[in-house]
Structures are given as C-alpha cells and as structure tokens.
DNA sequence: CTGAAAGCGCTAACAC
DNA sequence: GTGTTAGCGCTTTCAG
C-alpha cells in the first residue's frame, strides 16, 4: 500500500506504546472490560486522549460482525414524505449509535438491485425500505439474509413488517370532526381512484359517515389529481351541483386549499358556511391557505421512529414483528373548521 | 464471538474451497488482477456466483484505508432545499461507487461534534457539510484530517471550498427578464433583511436595474417574512402607494404567489398589467399559483452534484479547490410574465 | 492484573 | 499460473 501510517491515524498500538502497556490492555481500558488496575486504566485513557485516538469502527465491525449501520432504500426519490420519516428514523437509530446509509433507487428496479447488493457488501445490520408508492410492492423475500422493515410502503408479503400511516382512521377523524362541529351535509374531494391512499381515505370517510347516520353529498367521492387546481374545480362542481353542503373532507391539503379558494371566490364563506378538513398537515399549504386548514397529520416522523425501532429489535434478535403496523394519525385544528 | 459462521456469509475461503483453488487466486479472479488461466478464472467466478458470494467491503476497506463512503452532515434538519442537493450528490457519488452516510445535526453544535466523531471513526473518505443557514458558518479547520466540502452553506474560511447557489446572478436574470418583457417600473418584494439570500438577491436586482438605466419602484426593497401572507400584504402596499409599477421581482416563490393573489384580488391583471418573477422553482407553489410563476431555479441538484464531484477530486488527491464556487441559476418561464 | 497470540475477511507481495 | 504468507486495526481468549 502506498499510504503507510497515513496522517494522524492513531491506532491502539500507538496508544499502547505511549502508555507503556500492550494493545490488549488498551482495548480493555477503552471499553471498560476485564480487570484493570484503575491507575493503568487512567493512564491509557490519558494517552488515548492525548494522541487523539479514534477507534477504527471498521476493524471492530470486521471482528464483531456488526456494523451498527442500517441501509435506507427509498424506492421513489427522496421527497416531501420521506423527510420526516428519515428524521424519525434517525432519532431512534441515533440513540442506539447506529448510522444510516442512504440510497435512492428512484423507482428503477435495476438500481434497487444494485443498492441492495451494495448494502449487503457493506454488511449493514438491517434495511428500511421506504417509498411513497402506497400501493403494495414486492417483498425482498423471507430468505433475505438480514432484517428488513418496510416503511410508508407495503410489502406484498405478510411475513414482512410494513409500518404504514393510517389513512382510514385519519379519514374517520376528519369526518368526525366535521360532524362534531355541526356539519351534516359532507362532500368528499379526493385523489386519483387507483391510489391506495385515495381508496383508504374514502373508506374511512364512509365508515364515519355511516356511524353518524349520514351519507355523502352527491353520493360519491369526487376524484381528480392531487392538485390545487383540482380542488378549485371540485369546488365549482359542488357549487353548481345544486346540492346543499356544509362540510368538505379533502384527501390532501393541496386539494383542500384549492377547495377553500374555489368556495371563497364563489361567495361561500369558510368556515362559516362550509367547514374544510385536509390531509397531510403540510405547513406551506395548510398555513398559507385562506383560511388556514384543519388537517390530518399522518405522523410520519413517528412512523419513521417506529420503523427504525422495530428494525433494531429484529437486529437484536428479539421477536421480529410482521404484518402491518398502522401509526395513528392526529387532527390539527385550524380556522377552516372553526365555529362560533 | 457468539455467532460463528452466521447465516449465509460466504467468504473467499469458501469460494476457494468450492473452486479448488487458494483464497489469493479467488481474489485475483474476482478483481481481474494478476495472471490467471482464463479457465481458472471462469471456474472461480462460477463458484462465487453459485455460492452467492458478496465480498465484505469492510475487510477490503480495512486494508485499503478507503471506505468509499462520504458523510453528509446537514446542519439544520433535512429540508426542502436539501433534497435536490442529496439527489445531485448521489448521482455524482454513485458513479464512483461511493455511498452516503447521512447525519442530521439540527443546528445543535453538540450533535454536530458527535456526528463528526462518528464519521471519523467510520473512516469516511470525505465529508459534505450542508445546511440552509446561508449565512456563514465556522470552518472545521484546515487540519481536519479528511477532505471537506461545504454545500449550500458557506465556510468562514476561504481555505475551504464552499459550493453555493448564485442568488445575485439569479436576481439579475429575474430583473432582466422583466425588462426584456417590457417592464420598466419594477418593484422588489423580499425576505428578512438579515438573511444573506435577501441581501444578495437585492444586490443582483439593483445591478440589473442600474444596467438597464432603471431604478426600483419605491426606491427600496420591501422586506418581510418568507411567506405568502407577506406577499399579499406587499401587494396591498404597492397598490396603495400610488406608485405605478408593471413588474415585481419577488425573492421567493411563496412571496411571489402571495403577490400574485394580492394583485389579482385588487383588480390588477397578471401578467397583462404586471409581470411577476419568483425564486426557487418550488413546483407546488410555482405551478399552483394563478397565474403559474416565472421563477429562478437555483439549480440545487447541480449544486449537490458539483459539491460531490469536488469532494471526490479532493479525496483522490487532485487539486483541492478552495474559496467559493457559485452554481449558475436559470430562468423558468411560465405565465406570470407572458406577453402578447 | 497484564501480556501474548490468534483471528475477523480480504488483498498484495513474494515464492514456487 | 497459482499457492503461501503476512498484515490492515481491533478484540478476545488464554497464559502467566
């Protein structure tokens, strides 16, 4: 090798020499293992400090078989939904001194295979697979050699653990809140019908309405894109339909904001005439909306935290959970549903 | 160690045995080094394939002194601005088979120190420091043992390389575009005065106006928060000022959107009466705005790509660049400045 | 209580 | 052409 004794790389041997002990002793002193005279331990610690010793984790990992690293593989590119998830995961992992190796496969299967190989070669202790495609994705399989947790996206195998947000219960909370604030004629403006999120939110809305003895204005959800433009168009349709309505549950904050704008510009007062609830608690939308939006927060940071925690358990050989774990959403109240 | 021969961990020794050769030969065959009979090479490759051999990168790194890993340390938490940057960095790194270890220090100096220690212990080949605080941040120092590049945030030492977006030139492009589309009475609605971004954008606007022989409507930029609400308020102020104006350069898309809403609701037509340009090309804002916003894209993915590329050069011992490298912004035209 | 020695998985000299 | 050996930096028996 060209680089012998590269700049400043202090090893246990160096510390040992400086402290006048053997490398084995240094190891014991630094890791608090074995029986050492406390004076020796102090001397070693002092030497280590003085030389600026930083243990080489690679060497340790080679020996222990653990890298204290988890791979995070995002199937689509890192986006708005992945960020809080990463933050939550880091919280859970950081406490266990684990690090995150980040890979974006961008929906490309070839890339995904590549990254999986890389992560295995790097001997990560476990993998979090994430990605927004809230529709089901193929499992890595049961004989994948290390623990895997799916976060925010669902594996097609129930042997795997998928940690998911709770669209359905979230939608129920939204509708219940509209009902509790006195709205009885509720419409539902949603996203593209093929998305799992759309379907789950519609189902939750239906459940809550049924429980309240109500039914959806127009009988059906209105489907469109996840955009403000669609929200505005939906507002037009509602106003033109001739149906009376005093509440709208929107499947995203973008849609909700569009609906709020559409209604206001059509002369309908929010929240006085109509209450609106969105989903996402995406602050730039929810807070900038006129009025600011009451919305369902899907609790993605918590989701990331839980996914990481479950992965850690599996890595440590504890009962590996499986199936689907749903993380409860919560309601954030703002002006769009205020009464009085 | 508890776990001897953990599940499925195939080593060169296993491959060697299976192929009836020595470990050294396996290494040569797999890495295309040395002189081997091609038949032997084939046999080894076949065995490796069959056993599902995946080389342990840790062992290789321990030997070579390189981990093919870079640490990415975000000073504030990962946000909207960090995402494209990460994507760009990954593009550049992935090509070189490097992986990214992600650490969020969240603006906490203790955490930052901790993560730096971790990254050093993991023997990363280099570090990208990023974070949105576009004001200057303290350098890690010249005797930091591995290469460091600052991306999106500026080091206080000119010995370091800071890769930054180009607020000033971007602002010039914005104002020039307004001028080229026939606007001569241009106002500037900006963010908080203490932010570097605010100052740089104002400076660029002033330069471009001076070059066109124009001066700012109201003489001064209007300062407020980075929000739509501020944009709406600024629109009111402009309309009430009695000054004539036909162009507004806004220092963010959020502000620009607020201005567009404020003007429209005040009976001013955009783009017919007034052209608007924003900054960020933040699609959920720029495209949802009515009308959609012409805006300056700060090219953050490219910024990430460049930062990673420069880091790779430094790691490979090439001329380590220093000082400030500005990544050119570009203009994205949408309806808010359309003419005819 | 401390030192010596072996070995994690791999690669690079140097023999043969 | 291929095998053997040594060693990357660390931890962990096992002697002493």
GROMACS .gro file of N, CA and C in nm, chain A residues 1 3 7 9-10 53-59 61-69 77-80 83 86-88 90-91 94 97-106 111 114-115 117-118 120-123 125 144-147 228-229 232 254 257 261-262 264-265 282 284-285 287-290, chain B residues 1 3 7-10 53-59 61-69 77-80 83 86-88 90-91 94 97-106 111 114-115 117-118 120-123 144-147 228-229 232 254 257 261-262 264-265 282 284-285 287-290:
model
  432
    1UNK      N    1   0.083  -0.122   0.000
    1UNK     CA    2   0.000   0.000   0.000
    1UNK      C    3   0.086   0.126   0.000
    3UNK      N    4   0.002   0.427   0.109
    3UNK     CA    5  -0.006   0.509   0.230
    3UNK      C    6   0.017   0.430   0.358
    7UNK      N    7  -0.164   1.023   0.760
    7UNK     CA    8  -0.168   1.137   0.852
    7UNK      C    9  -0.261   1.116   0.973
    9UNK      N   10  -0.342   0.898   1.181
    9UNK     CA   11  -0.424   0.783   1.216
    9UNK      C   12  -0.360   0.710   1.334
   10UNK      N   13  -0.415   0.733   1.450
   10UNK     CA   14  -0.361   0.673   1.571
   10UNK      C   15  -0.428   0.538   1.596
   53UNK      N   16  -0.682   0.957   1.991
   53UNK     CA   17  -0.718   0.825   1.937
   53UNK      C   18  -0.867   0.817   1.906
   54UNK      N   19  -0.899   0.769   1.786
   54UNK     CA   20  -1.038   0.742   1.749
   54UNK      C   21  -1.041   0.600   1.695
   55UNK      N   22  -1.109   0.511   1.764
   55UNK     CA   23  -1.107   0.370   1.725
   55UNK      C   24  -1.159   0.354   1.583
   56UNK      N   25  -1.102   0.263   1.512
   56UNK     CA   26  -1.145   0.233   1.376
   56UNK      C   27  -1.262   0.136   1.381
   57UNK      N   28  -1.380   0.190   1.354
   57UNK     CA   29  -1.500   0.108   1.363
   57UNK      C   30  -1.502  -0.007   1.264
   58UNK      N   31  -1.431   0.010   1.155
   58UNK     CA   32  -1.428  -0.095   1.054
   58UNK      C   33  -1.366  -0.221   1.112
   59UNK      N   34  -1.255  -0.201   1.180
   59UNK     CA   35  -1.184  -0.315   1.237
   59UNK      C   36  -1.274  -0.384   1.339
   61UNK      N   37  -1.595  -0.381   1.347
   61UNK     CA   38  -1.706  -0.447   1.279
   61UNK      C   39  -1.663  -0.578   1.215
   62UNK      N   40  -1.545  -0.576   1.162
   62UNK     CA   41  -1.495  -0.697   1.094
   62UNK      C   42  -1.494  -0.812   1.192
   63UNK      N   43  -1.460  -0.778   1.312
   63UNK     CA   44  -1.449  -0.878   1.417
   63UNK      C   45  -1.586  -0.917   1.473
   64UNK      N   46  -1.667  -0.816   1.498
   64UNK     CA   47  -1.793  -0.842   1.569
   64UNK      C   48  -1.903  -0.889   1.475
   65UNK      N   49  -1.885  -0.861   1.347
   65UNK     CA   50  -1.992  -0.899   1.255
   65UNK      C   51  -2.106  -0.800   1.252
   66UNK      N   52  -2.095  -0.694   1.332
   66UNK     CA   53  -2.199  -0.592   1.328
   66UNK      C   54  -2.140  -0.459   1.286
   67UNK      N   55  -2.213  -0.387   1.202
   67UNK     CA   56  -2.160  -0.260   1.154
   67UNK      C   57  -2.228  -0.141   1.220
   68UNK      N   58  -2.332  -0.165   1.294
   68UNK     CA   59  -2.409  -0.055   1.352
   68UNK      C   60  -2.450   0.046   1.245
   69UNK      N   61  -2.492  -0.010   1.135
   69UNK     CA   62  -2.535   0.072   1.023
   69UNK      C   63  -2.661   0.011   0.966
   77UNK      N   64  -3.781   0.875  -0.542
   77UNK     CA   65  -3.674   0.960  -0.492
   77UNK      C   66  -3.716   1.017  -0.357
   78UNK      N   67  -3.620   1.066  -0.284
   78UNK     CA   68  -3.650   1.124  -0.154
   78UNK      C   69  -3.741   1.244  -0.175
   79UNK      N   70  -3.850   1.245  -0.105
   79UNK     CA   71  -3.943   1.354  -0.128
   79UNK      C   72  -3.997   1.408   0.001
   80UNK      N   73  -4.096   1.486  -0.015
   80UNK     CA   74  -4.160   1.552   0.097
   80UNK      C   75  -4.204   1.455   0.206
   83UNK      N   76  -3.884   1.290   0.419
   83UNK     CA   77  -3.803   1.369   0.511
   83UNK      C   78  -3.839   1.347   0.658
   86UNK      N   79  -3.724   1.008   0.768
   86UNK     CA   80  -3.581   0.996   0.794
   86UNK      C   81  -3.546   1.055   0.929
   87UNK      N   82  -3.604   1.170   0.958
   87UNK     CA   83  -3.577   1.234   1.085
   87UNK      C   84  -3.618   1.144   1.201
   88UNK      N   85  -3.738   1.088   1.190
   88UNK     CA   86  -3.785   0.998   1.295
   88UNK      C   87  -3.696   0.877   1.309
   90UNK      N   88  -3.383   0.851   1.228
   90UNK     CA   89  -3.254   0.889   1.285
   90UNK      C   90  -3.262   0.904   1.436
   91UNK      N   91  -3.373   0.958   1.484
   91UNK     CA   92  -3.390   0.969   1.629
   91UNK      C   93  -3.377   0.834   1.696
   94UNK      N   94  -3.009   0.686   1.621
   94UNK     CA   95  -2.901   0.759   1.685
   94UNK      C   96  -2.885   0.720   1.830
   97UNK      N   97  -2.669   0.444   1.860
   97UNK     CA   98  -2.538   0.461   1.796
   97UNK      C   99  -2.530   0.401   1.656
   98UNK      N  100  -2.646   0.395   1.592
   98UNK     CA  101  -2.644   0.340   1.457
   98UNK      C  102  -2.641   0.454   1.356
   99UNK      N  103  -2.586   0.429   1.241
   99UNK     CA  104  -2.584   0.529   1.134
   99UNK      C  105  -2.669   0.481   1.017
  100UNK      N  106  -2.704   0.578   0.933
  100UNK     CA  107  -2.789   0.549   0.818
  100UNK      C  108  -2.715   0.566   0.687
  101UNK      N  109  -2.720   0.465   0.605
  101UNK     CA  110  -2.663   0.471   0.472
  101UNK      C  111  -2.780   0.493   0.377
  102UNK      N  112  -2.777   0.603   0.303
  102UNK     CA  113  -2.894   0.641   0.225
  102UNK      C  114  -2.879   0.606   0.077
  103UNK      N  115  -2.980   0.539   0.023
  103UNK     CA  116  -2.978   0.503  -0.118
  103UNK      C  117  -3.112   0.537  -0.183
  104UNK      N  118  -3.108   0.606  -0.295
  104UNK     CA  119  -3.230   0.640  -0.369
  104UNK      C  120  -3.238   0.555  -0.494
  105UNK      N  121  -3.335   0.467  -0.501
  105UNK     CA  122  -3.340   0.386  -0.622
  105UNK      C  123  -3.427   0.450  -0.730
  106UNK      N  124  -3.504   0.550  -0.692
  106UNK     CA  125  -3.584   0.625  -0.789
  106UNK      C  126  -3.675   0.539  -0.875
  111UNK      N  127  -3.147  -0.027  -1.039
  111UNK     CA  128  -3.082   0.049  -0.933
  111UNK      C  129  -3.108  -0.013  -0.798
  114UNK      N  130  -2.898  -0.312  -0.745
  114UNK     CA  131  -2.761  -0.264  -0.725
  114UNK      C  132  -2.739  -0.220  -0.581
  115UNK      N  133  -2.829  -0.136  -0.532
  115UNK     CA  134  -2.812  -0.084  -0.398
  115UNK      C  135  -2.824  -0.195  -0.292
  117UNK      N  136  -2.729  -0.494  -0.326
  117UNK     CA  137  -2.600  -0.562  -0.327
  117UNK      C  138  -2.497  -0.480  -0.250
  118UNK      N  139  -2.496  -0.350  -0.276
  118UNK     CA  140  -2.401  -0.264  -0.206
  118UNK      C  141  -2.423  -0.272  -0.055
  120UNK      N  142  -2.556  -0.503   0.120
  120UNK     CA  143  -2.512  -0.633   0.172
  120UNK      C  144  -2.360  -0.638   0.180
  121UNK      N  145  -2.295  -0.589   0.076
  121UNK     CA  146  -2.148  -0.592   0.075
  121UNK      C  147  -2.093  -0.508   0.190
  122UNK      N  148  -2.166  -0.405   0.225
  122UNK     CA  149  -2.122  -0.321   0.336
  122UNK      C  150  -2.165  -0.380   0.470
  123UNK      N  151  -2.232  -0.488   0.463
  123UNK     CA  152  -2.272  -0.562   0.584
  123UNK      C  153  -2.356  -0.479   0.680
  125UNK      N  154  -2.657  -0.386   0.915
  125UNK     CA  155  -2.724  -0.476   1.009
  125UNK      C  156  -2.871  -0.497   0.972
  144UNK      N  157  -3.416  -1.339   0.271
  144UNK     CA  158  -3.320  -1.229   0.266
  144UNK      C  159  -3.240  -1.235   0.396
  145UNK      N  160  -3.108  -1.225   0.384
  145UNK     CA  161  -3.024  -1.261   0.500
  145UNK      C  162  -3.026  -1.167   0.620
  146UNK      N  163  -3.078  -1.046   0.605
  146UNK     CA  164  -3.081  -0.955   0.721
  146UNK      C  165  -3.221  -0.899   0.738
  147UNK      N  166  -3.249  -0.845   0.857
  147UNK     CA  167  -3.383  -0.791   0.883
  147UNK      C  168  -3.418  -0.675   0.790
  228UNK      N  169  -5.409   2.168  -0.636
  228UNK     CA  170  -5.498   2.277  -0.601
  228UNK      C  171  -5.598   2.303  -0.712
  229UNK      N  172  -5.549   2.291  -0.835
  229UNK     CA  173  -5.638   2.318  -0.949
  229UNK      C  174  -5.760   2.225  -0.942
  232UNK      N  175  -5.997   2.347  -0.680
  232UNK     CA  176  -6.080   2.461  -0.723
  232UNK      C  177  -6.192   2.413  -0.816
  254UNK      N  178  -5.337   2.007  -0.045
  254UNK     CA  179  -5.339   2.081  -0.171
  254UNK      C  180  -5.481   2.091  -0.225
  257UNK      N  181  -5.687   2.323  -0.006
  257UNK     CA  182  -5.660   2.464  -0.030
  257UNK      C  183  -5.731   2.511  -0.157
  261UNK      N  184  -6.012   2.806  -0.180
  261UNK     CA  185  -6.006   2.919  -0.272
  261UNK      C  186  -6.130   2.922  -0.362
  262UNK      N  187  -6.166   2.807  -0.414
  262UNK     CA  188  -6.280   2.799  -0.505
  262UNK      C  189  -6.408   2.845  -0.437
  264UNK      N  190  -6.441   3.035  -0.162
  264UNK     CA  191  -6.437   3.176  -0.126
  264UNK      C  192  -6.467   3.261  -0.248
  265UNK      N  193  -6.406   3.226  -0.359
  265UNK     CA  194  -6.426   3.305  -0.479
  265UNK      C  195  -6.567   3.287  -0.537
  282UNK      N  196  -4.929   1.967   0.574
  282UNK     CA  197  -4.813   2.019   0.502
  282UNK      C  198  -4.812   2.169   0.523
  284UNK      N  199  -4.659   2.454   0.449
  284UNK     CA  200  -4.666   2.563   0.350
  284UNK      C  201  -4.803   2.573   0.285
  285UNK      N  202  -4.876   2.462   0.281
  285UNK     CA  203  -5.011   2.465   0.227
  285UNK      C  204  -5.113   2.498   0.335
  287UNK      N  205  -5.096   2.627   0.630
  287UNK     CA  206  -5.091   2.757   0.697
  287UNK      C  207  -5.112   2.873   0.602
  288UNK      N  208  -5.074   2.854   0.476
  288UNK     CA  209  -5.089   2.964   0.381
  288UNK      C  210  -5.231   2.971   0.327
  289UNK      N  211  -5.305   2.864   0.345
  289UNK     CA  212  -5.442   2.862   0.294
  289UNK      C  213  -5.526   2.970   0.361
  290UNK      N  214  -5.625   3.018   0.288
  290UNK     CA  215  -5.719   3.115   0.345
  290UNK      C  216  -5.855   3.051   0.352
  341UNK      N  217  -1.675  -1.499   2.001
  341UNK     CA  218  -1.799  -1.446   1.943
  341UNK      C  219  -1.910  -1.551   1.940
  343UNK      N  220  -2.170  -1.559   1.733
  343UNK     CA  221  -2.212  -1.603   1.601
  343UNK      C  222  -2.095  -1.644   1.510
  347UNK      N  223  -2.544  -1.704   0.928
  347UNK     CA  224  -2.622  -1.748   0.812
  347UNK      C  225  -2.573  -1.691   0.679
  348UNK      N  226  -2.538  -1.781   0.592
  348UNK     CA  227  -2.514  -1.741   0.454
  348UNK      C  228  -2.398  -1.649   0.427
  349UNK      N  229  -2.309  -1.629   0.523
  349UNK     CA  230  -2.199  -1.539   0.495
  349UNK      C  231  -2.087  -1.617   0.427
  350UNK      N  232  -2.079  -1.600   0.296
  350UNK     CA  233  -1.980  -1.673   0.218
  350UNK      C  234  -1.852  -1.591   0.208
  393UNK      N  235  -2.158  -1.539  -0.339
  393UNK     CA  236  -2.053  -1.465  -0.268
  393UNK      C  237  -2.070  -1.314  -0.284
  394UNK      N  238  -2.063  -1.243  -0.173
  394UNK     CA  239  -2.063  -1.097  -0.177
  394UNK      C  240  -1.945  -1.052  -0.093
  395UNK      N  241  -1.847  -0.990  -0.156
  395UNK     CA  242  -1.725  -0.953  -0.082
  395UNK      C  243  -1.757  -0.862   0.034
  396UNK      N  244  -1.687  -0.880   0.141
  396UNK     CA  245  -1.705  -0.796   0.259
  396UNK      C  246  -1.622  -0.668   0.243
  397UNK      N  247  -1.696  -0.560   0.217
  397UNK     CA  248  -1.629  -0.433   0.190
  397UNK      C  249  -1.551  -0.382   0.311
  398UNK      N  250  -1.593  -0.423   0.429
  398UNK     CA  251  -1.525  -0.379   0.549
  398UNK      C  252  -1.381  -0.428   0.549
  399UNK      N  253  -1.367  -0.555   0.516
  399UNK     CA  254  -1.233  -0.614   0.516
  399UNK      C  255  -1.146  -0.543   0.413
  401UNK      N  256  -1.183  -0.243   0.304
  401UNK     CA  257  -1.155  -0.106   0.348
  401UNK      C  258  -1.046  -0.103   0.454
  402UNK      N  259  -1.050  -0.201   0.540
  402UNK     CA  260  -0.953  -0.205   0.649
  402UNK      C  261  -0.812  -0.210   0.589
  403UNK      N  262  -0.803  -0.281   0.480
  403UNK     CA  263  -0.676  -0.300   0.414
  403UNK      C  264  -0.637  -0.177   0.331
  404UNK      N  265  -0.734  -0.128   0.256
  404UNK     CA  266  -0.701  -0.022   0.161
  404UNK      C  267  -0.699   0.116   0.224
  405UNK      N  268  -0.761   0.128   0.339
  405UNK     CA  269  -0.767   0.260   0.401
  405UNK      C  270  -0.874   0.349   0.341
  406UNK      N  271  -0.947   0.298   0.245
  406UNK     CA  272  -1.057   0.376   0.188
  406UNK      C  273  -1.189   0.304   0.209
  407UNK      N  274  -1.291   0.381   0.244
  407UNK     CA  275  -1.420   0.317   0.271
  407UNK      C  276  -1.519   0.339   0.158
  408UNK      N  277  -1.484   0.425   0.063
  408UNK     CA  278  -1.579   0.457  -0.044
  408UNK      C  279  -1.712   0.503   0.015
  409UNK      N  280  -1.698   0.583   0.118
  409UNK     CA  281  -1.816   0.638   0.185
  409UNK      C  282  -1.790   0.786   0.212
  417UNK      N  283  -3.209   2.068   0.994
  417UNK     CA  284  -3.260   1.936   0.959
  417UNK      C  285  -3.279   1.930   0.809
  418UNK      N  286  -3.290   1.810   0.760
  418UNK     CA  287  -3.307   1.791   0.617
  418UNK      C  288  -3.436   1.858   0.575
  419UNK      N  289  -3.429   1.941   0.476
  419UNK     CA  290  -3.549   2.013   0.437
  419UNK      C  291  -3.564   2.017   0.288
  420UNK      N  292  -3.656   2.099   0.249
  420UNK     CA  293  -3.689   2.116   0.108
  420UNK      C  294  -3.567   2.147   0.022
  423UNK      N  295  -3.307   1.823  -0.026
  423UNK     CA  296  -3.344   1.705  -0.105
  423UNK      C  297  -3.281   1.704  -0.244
  426UNK      N  298  -2.914   1.635  -0.216
  426UNK     CA  299  -2.879   1.496  -0.190
  426UNK      C  300  -2.887   1.414  -0.318
  427UNK      N  301  -2.992   1.439  -0.394
  427UNK     CA  302  -3.009   1.365  -0.518
  427UNK      C  303  -2.892   1.391  -0.612
  428UNK      N  304  -2.857   1.518  -0.625
  428UNK     CA  305  -2.745   1.552  -0.712
  428UNK      C  306  -2.615   1.489  -0.663
  430UNK      N  307  -2.581   1.224  -0.482
  430UNK     CA  308  -2.584   1.079  -0.503
  430UNK      C  309  -2.551   1.042  -0.647
  431UNK      N  310  -2.600   1.122  -0.740
  431UNK     CA  311  -2.566   1.097  -0.880
  431UNK      C  312  -2.416   1.094  -0.901
  434UNK      N  313  -2.259   0.798  -0.676
  434UNK     CA  314  -2.296   0.664  -0.720
  434UNK      C  315  -2.209   0.619  -0.836
  437UNK      N  316  -1.916   0.465  -0.719
  437UNK     CA  317  -1.938   0.355  -0.624
  437UNK      C  318  -1.925   0.398  -0.479
  438UNK      N  319  -1.952   0.525  -0.455
  438UNK     CA  320  -1.944   0.571  -0.318
  438UNK      C  321  -2.084   0.571  -0.256
  439UNK      N  322  -2.089   0.553  -0.125
  439UNK     CA  323  -2.217   0.561  -0.055
  439UNK      C  324  -2.220   0.682   0.037
  440UNK      N  325  -2.340   0.718   0.078
  440UNK     CA  326  -2.360   0.835   0.163
  440UNK      C  327  -2.409   0.796   0.301
  441UNK      N  328  -2.340   0.844   0.400
  441UNK     CA  329  -2.382   0.825   0.539
  441UNK      C  330  -2.446   0.956   0.581
  442UNK      N  331  -2.572   0.951   0.621
  442UNK     CA  332  -2.646   1.074   0.644
  442UNK      C  333  -2.658   1.108   0.793
  443UNK      N  334  -2.622   1.229   0.829
  443UNK     CA  335  -2.634   1.274   0.968
  443UNK      C  336  -2.702   1.410   0.973
  444UNK      N  337  -2.801   1.422   1.058
  444UNK     CA  338  -2.870   1.550   1.077
  444UNK      C  339  -2.831   1.608   1.211
  445UNK      N  340  -2.762   1.720   1.209
  445UNK     CA  341  -2.724   1.773   1.339
  445UNK      C  342  -2.827   1.872   1.394
  446UNK      N  343  -2.919   1.915   1.308
  446UNK     CA  344  -3.029   2.002   1.351
  446UNK      C  345  -2.984   2.128   1.423
  451UNK      N  346  -2.442   1.789   1.891
  451UNK     CA  347  -2.474   1.684   1.796
  451UNK      C  348  -2.377   1.684   1.680
  454UNK      N  349  -2.058   1.533   1.779
  454UNK     CA  350  -2.079   1.389   1.791
  454UNK      C  351  -2.072   1.320   1.657
  455UNK      N  352  -2.146   1.375   1.561
  455UNK     CA  353  -2.151   1.312   1.430
  455UNK      C  354  -2.016   1.316   1.360
  457UNK      N  355  -1.733   1.297   1.501
  457UNK     CA  356  -1.655   1.190   1.562
  457UNK      C  357  -1.695   1.056   1.501
  458UNK      N  358  -1.826   1.035   1.490
  458UNK     CA  359  -1.875   0.910   1.434
  458UNK      C  360  -1.822   0.891   1.291
  460UNK      N  361  -1.563   1.016   1.152
  460UNK     CA  362  -1.420   0.988   1.154
  460UNK      C  363  -1.395   0.843   1.197
  461UNK      N  364  -1.466   0.799   1.298
  461UNK     CA  365  -1.448   0.662   1.346
  461UNK      C  366  -1.483   0.562   1.236
  462UNK      N  367  -1.578   0.601   1.154
  462UNK     CA  368  -1.616   0.512   1.043
  462UNK      C  369  -1.523   0.529   0.924
  463UNK      N  370  -1.430   0.616   0.939
  463UNK     CA  371  -1.327   0.637   0.837
  463UNK      C  372  -1.384   0.672   0.701
  484UNK      N  373  -0.826   1.957   0.967
  484UNK     CA  374  -0.919   1.845   0.973
  484UNK      C  375  -0.863   1.737   0.881
  485UNK      N  376  -0.862   1.611   0.929
  485UNK     CA  377  -0.781   1.510   0.860
  485UNK      C  378  -0.833   1.461   0.725
  486UNK      N  379  -0.956   1.488   0.691
  486UNK     CA  380  -1.004   1.442   0.560
  486UNK      C  381  -1.069   1.557   0.485
  487UNK      N  382  -1.086   1.541   0.354
  487UNK     CA  383  -1.142   1.649   0.274
  487UNK      C  384  -1.286   1.683   0.315
  568UNK      N  385  -4.647   3.361   0.198
  568UNK     CA  386  -4.748   3.412   0.107
  568UNK      C  387  -4.819   3.531   0.167
  569UNK      N  388  -4.843   3.523   0.297
  569UNK     CA  389  -4.915   3.632   0.364
  569UNK      C  390  -4.840   3.763   0.344
  572UNK      N  391  -4.896   3.891  -0.004
  572UNK     CA  392  -5.026   3.956  -0.022
  572UNK      C  393  -5.025   4.096   0.038
  594UNK      N  394  -4.296   3.167  -0.272
  594UNK     CA  395  -4.407   3.187  -0.178
  594UNK      C  396  -4.451   3.333  -0.178
  597UNK      N  397  -4.620   3.417  -0.506
  597UNK     CA  398  -4.757   3.370  -0.514
  597UNK      C  399  -4.850   3.462  -0.435
  601UNK      N  400  -5.167   3.671  -0.587
  601UNK     CA  401  -5.303   3.666  -0.532
  601UNK      C  402  -5.350   3.806  -0.492
  602UNK      N  403  -5.260   3.878  -0.425
  602UNK     CA  404  -5.295   4.012  -0.377
  602UNK      C  405  -5.331   4.104  -0.493
  604UNK      N  406  -5.425   4.019  -0.805
  604UNK     CA  407  -5.547   3.976  -0.873
  604UNK      C  408  -5.670   4.021  -0.797
  605UNK      N  409  -5.663   4.000  -0.667
  605UNK     CA  410  -5.779   4.036  -0.586
  605UNK      C  411  -5.797   4.188  -0.574
  622UNK      N  412  -4.012   2.619  -0.689
  622UNK     CA  413  -4.070   2.520  -0.599
  622UNK      C  414  -4.205   2.482  -0.660
  624UNK      N  415  -4.479   2.302  -0.621
  624UNK     CA  416  -4.613   2.312  -0.561
  624UNK      C  417  -4.660   2.457  -0.550
  625UNK      N  418  -4.568   2.549  -0.541
  625UNK     CA  419  -4.604   2.690  -0.536
  625UNK      C  420  -4.610   2.749  -0.676
  627UNK      N  421  -4.633   2.625  -0.972
  627UNK     CA  422  -4.732   2.575  -1.067
  627UNK      C  423  -4.875   2.597  -1.020
  628UNK      N  424  -4.893   2.601  -0.888
  628UNK     CA  425  -5.030   2.618  -0.837
  628UNK      C  426  -5.070   2.765  -0.836
  629UNK      N  427  -4.973   2.850  -0.846
  629UNK     CA  428  -5.003   2.994  -0.844
  629UNK      C  429  -5.092   3.032  -0.963
  630UNK      N  430  -5.173   3.135  -0.941
  630UNK     CA  431  -5.255   3.186  -1.051
  630UNK      C  432  -5.211   3.327  -1.085
   0.00000   0.00000   0.00000
